Amino acid sequence: MWKSVCLALMCVVLTHAQFPRQCVTPEGLQSGTCCPSPTGLPNDECGSSTGRGQCVSIAADRRPHGPQYPHDGRDDRERWPLRFFNRTCQCNGNFSGFNCGRCRHGLTGPNCDQRSTVVCRNVMQMSTDEKRAFVNDLDQAKRTVHPDLVICTRHYQEIFGPDGASVQCENITIYNYFVWTHYYSVSKTYMGPGQQSFGGVDFSHEGPGFVTWHRYHLLQLERDMQDMLGDPSFALLYWNFAIGGSECDICTDDLLGARSSFDTNGISSNSVFSQWRVICESVEEYETLGTICNSAETNPIRRNPAVNVARPMVQRLPEPQDIIDCLELNTFDTPPYYSTSSQSFRNTIEGYSAPQGNYDPVVRSLHNLAHLFLNGTGGQTHLSPNDPIFILLHTFTDAIFDEWLQRHTAGTVVYPEENAPIGHNRENAEMFVTAPENLGYTYEVQWPSEAINHETYSSHFTLCHPIYKKKTDKIKSVSDLFHH
């Protein structure tokens, strides 16, 4: 997840990948340099011959982080990616990518100077053919090896293998790469053989970077799938989970898979997702033996919505009113910039605070509640992206985040510069921008008004549906607004 800024845990200059295959060789790792040419030509590091970029030394951020992480110097992810590389590509202007061979999000063309926008739509409003195509596209991504990136399966101290020359990295599919990077961000800090791993802080959750981290990963997956399909107009879809009730409306065989007739915790055999298998399941092994999740697939996706008998509070989805209340919060985040923050939009949309912003250790709301409602793979942080509902849940979470940015005209100054949990300081702020103007995508969604008077409601993105044509149209209930 290299970026020109650090996204949630990885603080670096300049590249947009985890481990580019071209760089993960004994020679590349020993030199500490990852500056490939986008054309493959000699003397063209980072596209320097055409002005795309240049190879530079990384100046990792040194601003202090919060007290939640007391083990400085133990984790490969600290001051990322200096454990692996100290020189990477710095891209100029509108160019981006680990080799400066891409355009920044929202731009296209040979010189990356043409605007490009895709539209993220409600999956429930898609036609039968569009739903089928989206499911098939996800399945193709699950089966297609990532053309550029690999994953490493050991920590840096063991990266060269027992013989000192065999790099411990391997290929992975496009969708499983998405799962792996999420796991890598949430995994505990390995403290060594015989020692208990440290899990007191999550590099991509429970802090300001939660929204920017997940936004970046969605964009990475979307771009990878655009490349795979040869379709720059491809866009991820969203699931409006704020419909209340105890029904998973997208858990149908034409979408994300109905409940199995033979196993209440499984997915119907009529859905392609019943054939999917998860990765990153062997947490105990990772924490005790020092391995990192590899590409091996294990058990099927598990899902049993609304049937967590041990936790009645997660048997219903969030309500439309929860979104209204959350969007009214004025402050992006508040000290200690953690899961205990009150009156924090970020902690509220993440779901550790009540929708009105009050921190309550018992509460799980909004994003967290939607995950826990699924009651299975999607409710376990380290495994959740294995269930493709994760994507549609997080695109809607991102839509709420983007609407908050639009309404509150928030600049990066509201993002804590330091003393947030490790990985959550302001260096994440490249994604802290409104999406239509800066990242090349919009959400086709209509939000109810804060007054809930059923007559006026506002949105920066218009949904063309009869009940929304006029601001004076009557709506029977706020629930109706979110069901359409």
Short mmCIF file of C-alpha atoms in Angstrom, two decimals:
data_model
loop_
_atom_site.label_atom_id
_atom_site.label_comp_id
_atom_site.label_asym_id
_atom_site.label_seq_id
_atom_site.Cartn_x
_atom_site.Cartn_y
_atom_site.Cartn_z
CA MET A 1 0.00 0.00 0.00
CA TRP A 2 2.67 2.47 -0.80
CA LYS A 3 1.43 5.94 -1.52
CA SER A 4 2.68 9.43 -1.74
CA VAL A 5 1.31 9.60 1.75
CA CYS A 6 0.85 6.91 4.34
CA LEU A 7 -2.51 5.23 4.16
CA ALA A 8 -3.44 4.08 7.60
CA LEU A 9 -0.35 2.20 8.46
CA MET A 10 2.18 2.65 5.76
CA CYS A 11 4.03 5.91 5.76
CA VAL A 12 6.00 6.51 2.68
CA VAL A 13 6.69 8.56 -0.24
CA LEU A 14 5.33 7.60 -3.38
CA THR A 15 4.31 4.30 -4.70
CA HIS A 16 1.02 2.54 -4.97
CA ALA A 17 1.63 -1.11 -4.21
CA GLN A 18 2.54 -3.63 -1.59
CA PHE A 19 5.39 -5.64 -3.13
CA PRO A 20 5.87 -5.09 -6.88
CA ARG A 21 6.97 -8.39 -8.41
CA GLN A 22 9.82 -6.65 -10.23
CA CYS A 23 11.35 -5.49 -6.95
CA VAL A 24 10.92 -8.54 -4.75
CA THR A 25 14.11 -10.33 -5.75
CA PRO A 26 17.22 -10.99 -3.65
CA GLU A 27 18.99 -8.22 -5.53
CA GLY A 28 16.14 -5.76 -5.17
CA LEU A 29 15.68 -6.36 -1.46
CA GLN A 30 19.41 -6.30 -0.73
CA SER A 31 19.81 -3.00 -2.57
CA GLY A 32 16.75 -1.49 -0.91
CA THR A 33 15.73 0.09 -4.21
CA CYS A 34 12.38 -0.31 -5.95
CA CYS A 35 12.38 2.02 -8.94
CA PRO A 36 11.21 0.05 -11.99
CA SER A 37 10.66 1.54 -15.41
CA PRO A 38 7.03 1.71 -16.62
CA THR A 39 8.25 0.90 -20.13
CA GLY A 40 10.83 -1.72 -19.23
CA LEU A 41 13.51 0.29 -20.98
CA PRO A 42 17.00 0.74 -19.50
CA ASN A 43 17.90 4.08 -17.92
CA ASP A 44 14.23 4.86 -17.38
CA GLU A 45 13.76 4.48 -13.63
CA CYS A 46 10.22 5.60 -12.69
CA GLY A 47 9.68 6.94 -16.22
CA SER A 48 12.37 9.58 -15.73
CA SER A 49 13.13 9.74 -19.46
CA THR A 50 9.64 11.10 -20.13
CA GLY A 51 9.33 13.19 -16.98
CA ARG A 52 6.95 10.87 -15.15
CA GLY A 53 9.02 10.57 -11.99
CA GLN A 54 12.35 9.92 -10.36
CA CYS A 55 13.91 7.50 -7.90
CA VAL A 56 14.32 9.12 -4.48
CA SER A 57 15.24 8.21 -0.93
CA ILE A 58 12.25 7.72 1.35
CA ALA A 59 11.78 10.15 4.21
CA ALA A 60 9.39 8.29 6.47
CA ASP A 61 7.21 10.28 8.83
CA ARG A 62 8.59 10.66 12.36
CA ARG A 63 5.75 12.49 14.07
CA PRO A 64 4.84 10.92 17.42
CA HIS A 65 1.98 8.46 17.59
CA GLY A 66 -0.31 7.79 20.53
CA PRO A 67 0.46 5.59 23.54
CA GLN A 68 -1.58 2.61 22.33
CA TYR A 69 1.51 1.09 20.66
CA PRO A 70 4.50 0.74 23.03
CA HIS A 71 6.74 -1.49 20.90
CA ASP A 72 8.55 0.87 18.55
CA GLY A 73 11.08 -0.90 16.36
CA ARG A 74 9.43 -4.33 16.42
CA ASP A 75 7.03 -4.25 13.49
CA ASP A 76 7.83 -4.34 9.74
CA ARG A 77 5.01 -1.88 9.16
CA GLU A 78 6.60 0.92 11.17
CA ARG A 79 7.96 3.76 9.02
CA TRP A 80 6.86 1.76 6.02
CA PRO A 81 8.49 0.54 3.79
CA LEU A 82 11.98 1.13 5.19
CA ARG A 83 12.39 -2.45 6.38
CA PHE A 84 12.17 -3.51 2.75
CA PHE A 85 13.07 -0.52 0.57
CA ASN A 86 14.65 2.89 1.16
CA ARG A 87 14.43 4.21 -2.40
CA THR A 88 11.20 4.25 -4.41
CA CYS A 89 9.55 6.22 -7.20
CA GLN A 90 8.39 9.78 -6.61
CA CYS A 91 5.88 10.56 -9.35
CA ASN A 92 5.45 13.98 -10.90
CA GLY A 93 2.24 15.85 -11.59
CA ASN A 94 -0.68 13.59 -12.41
CA PHE A 95 1.33 10.38 -12.66
CA SER A 96 1.22 7.64 -10.04
CA GLY A 97 1.94 3.99 -9.38
CA PHE A 98 4.91 2.05 -8.09
CA ASN A 99 6.70 2.81 -11.39
CA CYS A 100 4.86 6.08 -12.23
CA GLY A 101 3.21 4.24 -15.08
CA ARG A 102 -0.34 5.09 -14.02
CA CYS A 103 -2.50 8.18 -13.72
CA ARG A 104 -3.77 9.55 -10.47
CA HIS A 105 -7.32 8.57 -9.59
CA GLY A 106 -9.81 10.48 -11.69
CA LEU A 107 -7.43 11.14 -14.57
CA THR A 108 -6.71 9.34 -17.80
CA GLY A 109 -5.04 9.77 -21.19
CA PRO A 110 -1.41 9.44 -22.37
CA ASN A 111 -0.42 12.48 -20.32
CA CYS A 112 -2.88 11.86 -17.49
CA ASP A 113 -4.55 15.20 -18.11
CA GLN A 114 -8.09 14.11 -18.98
CA ARG A 115 -10.76 13.92 -16.28
CA SER A 116 -12.46 10.56 -15.76
CA THR A 117 -15.39 9.77 -13.46
CA VAL A 118 -17.17 6.54 -12.57
CA VAL A 119 -20.47 6.22 -10.72
CA CYS A 120 -21.00 3.93 -7.75
CA ARG A 121 -24.65 2.80 -7.70
CA ASN A 122 -26.96 0.98 -5.31
CA VAL A 123 -26.70 -2.75 -6.01
CA MET A 124 -30.44 -3.14 -5.32
CA GLN A 125 -31.26 -0.81 -8.20
CA MET A 126 -29.28 -2.69 -10.82
CA SER A 127 -30.96 -4.66 -13.59
CA THR A 128 -30.82 -8.45 -13.65
CA ASP A 129 -28.08 -8.38 -16.29
CA GLU A 130 -26.08 -5.77 -14.36
CA LYS A 131 -26.27 -7.82 -11.17
CA ARG A 132 -25.14 -10.93 -13.03
CA ALA A 133 -22.24 -9.06 -14.61
CA PHE A 134 -21.08 -7.66 -11.28
CA VAL A 135 -21.14 -11.10 -9.62
CA ASN A 136 -19.21 -12.57 -12.55
CA ASP A 137 -16.66 -9.76 -12.40
CA LEU A 138 -16.01 -10.42 -8.71
CA ASP A 139 -15.64 -14.12 -9.39
CA GLN A 140 -13.17 -13.41 -12.17
CA ALA A 141 -11.12 -11.25 -9.78
CA LYS A 142 -11.10 -14.13 -7.29
CA ARG A 143 -9.56 -16.39 -9.94
CA THR A 144 -7.18 -14.00 -11.75
CA VAL A 145 -3.57 -13.73 -10.56
CA HIS A 146 -2.54 -10.14 -9.90
CA PRO A 147 -0.32 -9.11 -12.83
CA ASP A 148 1.96 -6.74 -10.89
CA LEU A 149 1.97 -7.47 -7.17
CA VAL A 150 2.94 -10.33 -4.89
CA ILE A 151 2.62 -10.94 -1.15
CA CYS A 152 5.30 -11.85 1.34
CA THR A 153 4.65 -14.72 3.72
CA ARG A 154 7.39 -14.11 6.29
CA HIS A 155 8.52 -11.09 8.26
CA TYR A 156 11.53 -9.21 6.94
CA GLN A 157 14.05 -10.97 9.17
CA GLU A 158 13.15 -14.25 7.42
CA ILE A 159 12.34 -12.85 3.99
CA PHE A 160 15.29 -14.56 2.27
CA GLY A 161 14.31 -18.06 3.43
CA PRO A 162 16.41 -20.79 5.05
CA ASP A 163 19.00 -20.73 2.26
CA GLY A 164 19.35 -16.95 2.33
CA ALA A 165 18.47 -16.64 -1.35
CA SER A 166 14.81 -17.68 -1.77
CA VAL A 167 12.53 -14.69 -1.27
CA GLN A 168 9.48 -15.75 0.72
CA CYS A 169 6.86 -14.15 -1.52
CA GLU A 170 4.23 -15.60 -3.82
CA ASN A 171 1.58 -14.77 -6.36
CA ILE A 172 -1.99 -14.04 -5.32
CA THR A 173 -5.25 -13.35 -7.13
CA ILE A 174 -6.62 -9.83 -7.49
CA TYR A 175 -9.45 -10.34 -5.01
CA ASN A 176 -7.31 -12.27 -2.53
CA TYR A 177 -4.72 -9.49 -2.68
CA PHE A 178 -7.46 -7.15 -1.48
CA VAL A 179 -8.16 -9.55 1.39
CA TRP A 180 -4.46 -9.98 2.20
CA THR A 181 -3.68 -6.28 2.43
CA HIS A 182 -6.56 -5.80 4.84
CA TYR A 183 -5.31 -8.70 6.95
CA TYR A 184 -1.77 -7.30 6.92
CA SER A 185 -3.04 -3.99 8.25
CA VAL A 186 -5.03 -5.51 11.13
CA SER A 187 -2.64 -8.27 12.17
CA LYS A 188 -0.94 -8.26 15.54
CA THR A 189 2.70 -7.32 16.07
CA TYR A 190 4.82 -10.46 16.19
CA MET A 191 7.03 -10.30 19.28
CA GLY A 192 9.15 -13.38 18.61
CA PRO A 193 9.09 -17.14 19.23
CA GLY A 194 7.41 -18.09 22.48
CA GLN A 195 6.11 -14.57 23.09
CA GLN A 196 2.53 -13.41 22.91
CA SER A 197 1.85 -11.20 19.90
CA PHE A 198 0.75 -7.66 20.64
CA GLY A 199 -2.75 -6.72 19.49
CA GLY A 200 -3.47 -3.59 21.47
CA VAL A 201 -3.68 -1.37 18.42
CA ASP A 202 -5.06 -1.86 14.92
CA PHE A 203 -3.12 -0.08 12.21
CA SER A 204 -6.21 0.52 10.04
CA HIS A 205 -9.15 0.59 12.46
CA GLU A 206 -10.01 2.42 15.67
CA GLY A 207 -8.43 5.66 14.57
CA PRO A 208 -8.69 8.53 12.05
CA GLY A 209 -7.17 6.37 9.29
CA PHE A 210 -10.15 4.01 9.30
CA VAL A 211 -11.98 5.94 6.57
CA THR A 212 -8.93 6.82 4.47
CA TRP A 213 -7.42 3.35 4.74
CA HIS A 214 -10.55 1.60 3.50
CA ARG A 215 -11.17 4.20 0.82
CA TYR A 216 -7.74 3.57 -0.64
CA HIS A 217 -8.21 -0.19 -0.70
CA LEU A 218 -11.55 0.11 -2.46
CA LEU A 219 -9.93 2.33 -5.09
CA GLN A 220 -7.08 -0.14 -5.51
CA LEU A 221 -9.49 -3.04 -6.04
CA GLU A 222 -11.64 -1.02 -8.42
CA ARG A 223 -8.62 -0.05 -10.51
CA ASP A 224 -7.29 -3.61 -10.55
CA MET A 225 -10.68 -4.83 -11.75
CA GLN A 226 -10.88 -2.10 -14.39
CA ASP A 227 -7.53 -3.31 -15.72
CA MET A 228 -8.60 -6.96 -15.55
CA LEU A 229 -11.82 -6.23 -17.47
CA GLY A 230 -10.28 -3.70 -19.84
CA ASP A 231 -13.12 -1.40 -18.82
CA PRO A 232 -12.20 1.98 -17.27
CA SER A 233 -15.89 2.68 -16.59
CA PHE A 234 -16.26 -0.28 -14.21
CA ALA A 235 -17.32 0.86 -10.74
CA LEU A 236 -17.89 -0.97 -7.48
CA LEU A 237 -21.45 -0.98 -6.15
CA TYR A 238 -22.76 -0.17 -2.70
CA TRP A 239 -25.18 -1.77 -0.25
CA ASN A 240 -27.35 0.62 1.71
CA PHE A 241 -27.20 -1.26 5.01
CA ALA A 242 -29.15 1.44 6.88
CA ILE A 243 -32.55 -0.09 6.21
CA GLY A 244 -33.31 -1.42 9.68
CA GLY A 245 -34.92 -4.79 10.25
CA SER A 246 -33.46 -8.26 10.39
CA GLU A 247 -33.38 -9.12 6.68
CA CYS A 248 -30.23 -9.12 4.55
CA ASP A 249 -31.76 -7.79 1.34
CA ILE A 250 -28.66 -8.46 -0.76
CA CYS A 251 -28.32 -12.06 0.47
CA THR A 252 -30.05 -13.51 -2.57
CA ASP A 253 -28.71 -15.88 -5.19
CA ASP A 254 -28.69 -13.20 -7.88
CA LEU A 255 -26.50 -11.03 -5.66
CA LEU A 256 -24.29 -12.08 -2.73
CA GLY A 257 -25.84 -15.47 -2.07
CA ALA A 258 -28.90 -16.69 -0.17
CA ARG A 259 -28.77 -18.89 2.90
CA SER A 260 -28.00 -22.53 2.17
CA SER A 261 -30.90 -24.98 2.45
CA PHE A 262 -28.57 -27.53 4.01
CA ASP A 263 -26.40 -25.40 6.29
CA THR A 264 -27.80 -22.35 8.04
CA ASN A 265 -24.29 -20.89 8.30
CA GLY A 266 -23.47 -21.44 4.65
CA ILE A 267 -24.26 -19.86 1.29
CA SER A 268 -26.70 -21.39 -1.16
CA SER A 269 -25.13 -23.71 -3.73
CA ASN A 270 -27.00 -21.69 -6.38
CA SER A 271 -24.58 -18.81 -5.72
CA VAL A 272 -21.07 -18.72 -7.12
CA PHE A 273 -19.92 -17.45 -3.72
CA SER A 274 -20.66 -20.84 -2.17
CA GLN A 275 -17.56 -22.01 -4.04
CA TRP A 276 -15.32 -19.27 -2.66
CA ARG A 277 -12.78 -20.21 0.00
CA VAL A 278 -11.19 -17.85 2.50
CA ILE A 279 -7.56 -16.90 3.07
CA CYS A 280 -5.82 -15.57 6.19
CA GLU A 281 -7.69 -17.92 8.51
CA SER A 282 -4.80 -19.44 10.51
CA VAL A 283 -4.40 -16.60 12.98
CA GLU A 284 -2.93 -18.72 15.76
CA GLU A 285 -0.19 -19.94 13.45
CA TYR A 286 0.64 -16.40 12.32
CA GLU A 287 0.86 -15.16 15.91
CA THR A 288 2.92 -18.01 17.33
CA LEU A 289 5.14 -19.10 14.43
CA GLY A 290 5.79 -15.75 12.81
CA THR A 291 4.35 -16.60 9.42
CA ILE A 292 2.16 -14.16 7.53
CA CYS A 293 -1.03 -15.06 5.71
CA ASN A 294 -0.30 -16.74 2.38
CA SER A 295 -2.48 -17.35 -0.67
CA ALA A 296 -3.75 -20.77 0.45
CA GLU A 297 -7.53 -20.99 0.45
CA THR A 298 -9.19 -22.97 3.25
CA ASN A 299 -12.83 -23.02 4.38
CA PRO A 300 -16.01 -21.69 2.75
CA ILE A 301 -17.45 -18.28 3.58
CA ARG A 302 -19.76 -18.45 6.61
CA ARG A 303 -22.77 -16.20 7.00
CA ASN A 304 -25.93 -16.36 9.13
CA PRO A 305 -27.46 -12.85 9.21
CA ALA A 306 -29.41 -11.70 12.26
CA VAL A 307 -29.02 -14.98 14.14
CA ASN A 308 -26.32 -14.17 16.69
CA VAL A 309 -28.31 -15.35 19.70
CA ALA A 310 -25.50 -14.39 22.07
CA ARG A 311 -25.74 -10.73 21.03
CA PRO A 312 -29.35 -9.59 20.46
CA MET A 313 -28.17 -6.04 19.80
CA VAL A 314 -26.59 -7.11 16.49
CA GLN A 315 -29.66 -8.91 15.16
CA ARG A 316 -30.91 -5.77 13.38
CA LEU A 317 -29.32 -3.52 10.79
CA PRO A 318 -28.74 0.21 11.39
CA GLU A 319 -31.69 2.54 10.87
CA PRO A 320 -31.92 5.50 8.45
CA GLN A 321 -32.04 7.83 11.46
CA ASP A 322 -28.57 6.59 12.45
CA ILE A 323 -27.15 7.99 9.21
CA ILE A 324 -28.91 11.31 9.73
CA ASP A 325 -27.54 11.64 13.26
CA CYS A 326 -24.02 10.63 12.24
CA LEU A 327 -23.86 13.17 9.41
CA GLU A 328 -24.81 15.96 11.82
CA LEU A 329 -21.65 15.50 13.89
CA ASN A 330 -19.38 18.48 13.28
CA THR A 331 -15.99 17.15 14.39
CA PHE A 332 -14.07 14.61 12.33
CA ASP A 333 -12.23 13.07 15.28
CA THR A 334 -11.51 13.84 18.92
CA PRO A 335 -8.77 12.85 21.40
CA PRO A 336 -7.60 10.22 22.06
CA TYR A 337 -8.37 9.53 18.36
CA TYR A 338 -9.22 5.97 19.26
CA SER A 339 -12.22 3.67 19.67
CA THR A 340 -13.05 5.51 22.90
CA SER A 341 -13.52 8.94 21.26
CA SER A 342 -16.79 10.82 21.81
CA GLN A 343 -18.48 13.31 19.46
CA SER A 344 -16.22 12.02 16.71
CA PHE A 345 -17.71 11.49 13.24
CA ARG A 346 -15.03 8.89 12.52
CA ASN A 347 -15.63 6.85 15.66
CA THR A 348 -19.37 7.08 15.05
CA ILE A 349 -19.36 5.94 11.43
CA GLU A 350 -16.90 3.21 12.39
CA GLY A 351 -19.45 2.18 15.01
CA TYR A 352 -17.83 2.37 18.44
CA SER A 353 -20.00 5.34 19.41
CA ALA A 354 -23.76 5.69 19.33
CA PRO A 355 -25.09 7.32 16.13
CA GLN A 356 -25.45 10.61 18.00
CA GLY A 357 -21.71 10.56 18.80
CA ASN A 358 -21.65 9.49 22.45
CA TYR A 359 -19.07 6.84 23.20
CA ASP A 360 -20.55 3.78 24.88
CA PRO A 361 -18.43 0.62 25.36
CA VAL A 362 -21.51 -1.54 24.87
CA VAL A 363 -22.59 0.06 21.59
CA ARG A 364 -21.89 -1.26 18.13
CA SER A 365 -23.51 0.87 15.45
CA LEU A 366 -23.37 1.76 11.75
CA HIS A 367 -20.36 0.10 10.04
CA ASN A 368 -19.55 -2.20 12.97
CA LEU A 369 -23.17 -3.19 13.42
CA ALA A 370 -23.55 -4.07 9.74
CA HIS A 371 -20.49 -6.34 9.94
CA LEU A 372 -21.65 -8.06 13.12
CA PHE A 373 -25.16 -8.49 11.73
CA LEU A 374 -23.70 -10.83 9.08
CA ASN A 375 -22.71 -13.23 11.86
CA GLY A 376 -19.91 -15.17 10.23
CA THR A 377 -16.86 -14.46 8.08
CA GLY A 378 -17.97 -10.85 7.56
CA GLY A 379 -18.12 -10.27 11.30
CA GLN A 380 -14.47 -11.18 11.97
CA THR A 381 -12.04 -8.34 11.36
CA HIS A 382 -9.15 -10.42 10.06
CA LEU A 383 -11.39 -12.43 7.70
CA SER A 384 -14.17 -10.01 6.77
CA PRO A 385 -13.06 -9.05 3.22
CA ASN A 386 -13.28 -12.71 2.21
CA ASP A 387 -17.05 -12.22 2.11
CA PRO A 388 -17.68 -9.95 -0.90
CA ILE A 389 -20.43 -8.18 1.07
CA PHE A 390 -17.45 -6.38 2.64
CA ILE A 391 -16.97 -4.35 -0.55
CA LEU A 392 -20.55 -3.14 -0.75
CA LEU A 393 -20.69 -2.45 2.98
CA HIS A 394 -17.55 -0.34 2.78
CA THR A 395 -18.53 1.56 -0.35
CA PHE A 396 -21.64 2.75 1.51
CA THR A 397 -19.50 3.61 4.54
CA ASP A 398 -17.30 5.60 2.17
CA ALA A 399 -20.37 7.30 0.68
CA ILE A 400 -21.34 8.50 4.15
CA PHE A 401 -17.78 9.72 4.70
CA ASP A 402 -17.83 11.59 1.40
CA GLU A 403 -21.20 13.17 2.18
CA TRP A 404 -19.80 14.31 5.55
CA LEU A 405 -16.82 15.91 3.78
CA GLN A 406 -19.19 17.70 1.39
CA ARG A 407 -21.51 18.99 4.11
CA HIS A 408 -18.83 20.12 6.53
CA THR A 409 -16.35 21.41 3.94
CA ALA A 410 -13.63 19.84 6.04
CA GLY A 411 -10.01 20.39 5.08
CA THR A 412 -7.11 18.28 6.23
CA VAL A 413 -6.52 20.67 9.12
CA VAL A 414 -9.21 18.73 11.02
CA TYR A 415 -7.19 15.55 10.62
CA PRO A 416 -4.90 15.02 13.66
CA GLU A 417 -1.30 15.72 12.70
CA GLU A 418 0.19 13.58 15.45
CA ASN A 419 -0.55 11.59 18.62
CA ALA A 420 -3.18 9.42 16.94
CA PRO A 421 -2.64 5.65 17.21
CA ILE A 422 0.28 4.43 15.12
CA GLY A 423 -0.57 4.63 11.43
CA HIS A 424 -3.39 7.13 11.93
CA ASN A 425 -1.62 10.52 11.88
CA ARG A 426 -2.33 13.10 9.19
CA GLU A 427 -0.02 11.53 6.62
CA ASN A 428 -3.17 9.62 5.58
CA ALA A 429 -4.74 12.80 4.27
CA GLU A 430 -4.37 12.20 0.52
CA MET A 431 -7.67 10.32 0.72
CA PHE A 432 -9.23 13.00 2.94
CA VAL A 433 -10.78 14.82 -0.01
CA THR A 434 -14.16 14.90 -1.71
CA ALA A 435 -14.31 12.09 -4.23
CA PRO A 436 -16.07 13.67 -7.25
CA GLU A 437 -13.64 16.57 -7.53
CA ASN A 438 -10.46 14.75 -6.54
CA LEU A 439 -10.68 10.98 -6.95
CA GLY A 440 -12.81 10.43 -10.01
CA TYR A 441 -15.93 8.79 -8.62
CA THR A 442 -19.35 9.73 -7.32
CA TYR A 443 -22.13 7.96 -5.45
CA GLU A 444 -25.62 7.83 -6.89
CA VAL A 445 -27.41 8.15 -3.57
CA GLN A 446 -29.98 10.44 -1.98
CA TRP A 447 -29.75 11.36 1.69
CA PRO A 448 -32.70 12.36 3.87
CA SER A 449 -32.64 15.81 5.42
CA GLU A 450 -31.44 16.40 8.96
CA ALA A 451 -34.90 17.69 9.86
CA ILE A 452 -36.57 14.44 8.75
CA ASN A 453 -39.66 16.41 7.75
CA HIS A 454 -40.30 14.07 4.79
CA GLU A 455 -40.48 17.04 2.43
CA THR A 456 -36.94 18.32 2.07
CA TYR A 457 -33.74 16.41 1.77
CA SER A 458 -30.40 17.22 0.24
CA SER A 459 -27.69 15.45 -1.66
CA HIS A 460 -24.66 16.24 -3.69
CA PHE A 461 -25.43 13.25 -5.91
CA THR A 462 -28.86 12.92 -7.47
CA LEU A 463 -30.70 9.64 -7.83
CA CYS A 464 -33.10 9.61 -10.75
CA HIS A 465 -36.11 7.93 -9.19
CA PRO A 466 -39.70 9.18 -9.33
CA ILE A 467 -40.05 9.81 -5.59
CA TYR A 468 -37.03 12.13 -5.64
CA LYS A 469 -37.93 14.31 -8.59
CA LYS A 470 -39.24 17.24 -6.58
CA LYS A 471 -38.23 18.47 -3.17
CA THR A 472 -41.92 18.87 -2.32
CA ASP A 473 -42.83 15.24 -3.00
CA LYS A 474 -44.18 13.46 0.06
CA ILE A 475 -42.50 10.36 1.47
CA LYS A 476 -44.40 8.04 3.76
CA SER A 477 -41.40 7.38 5.97
CA VAL A 478 -37.68 7.89 6.12
CA SER A 479 -37.43 4.14 5.74
CA ASP A 480 -39.04 4.43 2.32
CA LEU A 481 -36.31 6.83 1.27
CA PHE A 482 -33.60 4.32 2.04
CA HIS A 483 -35.38 1.28 0.64
CA HIS A 484 -35.57 2.65 -2.89
#
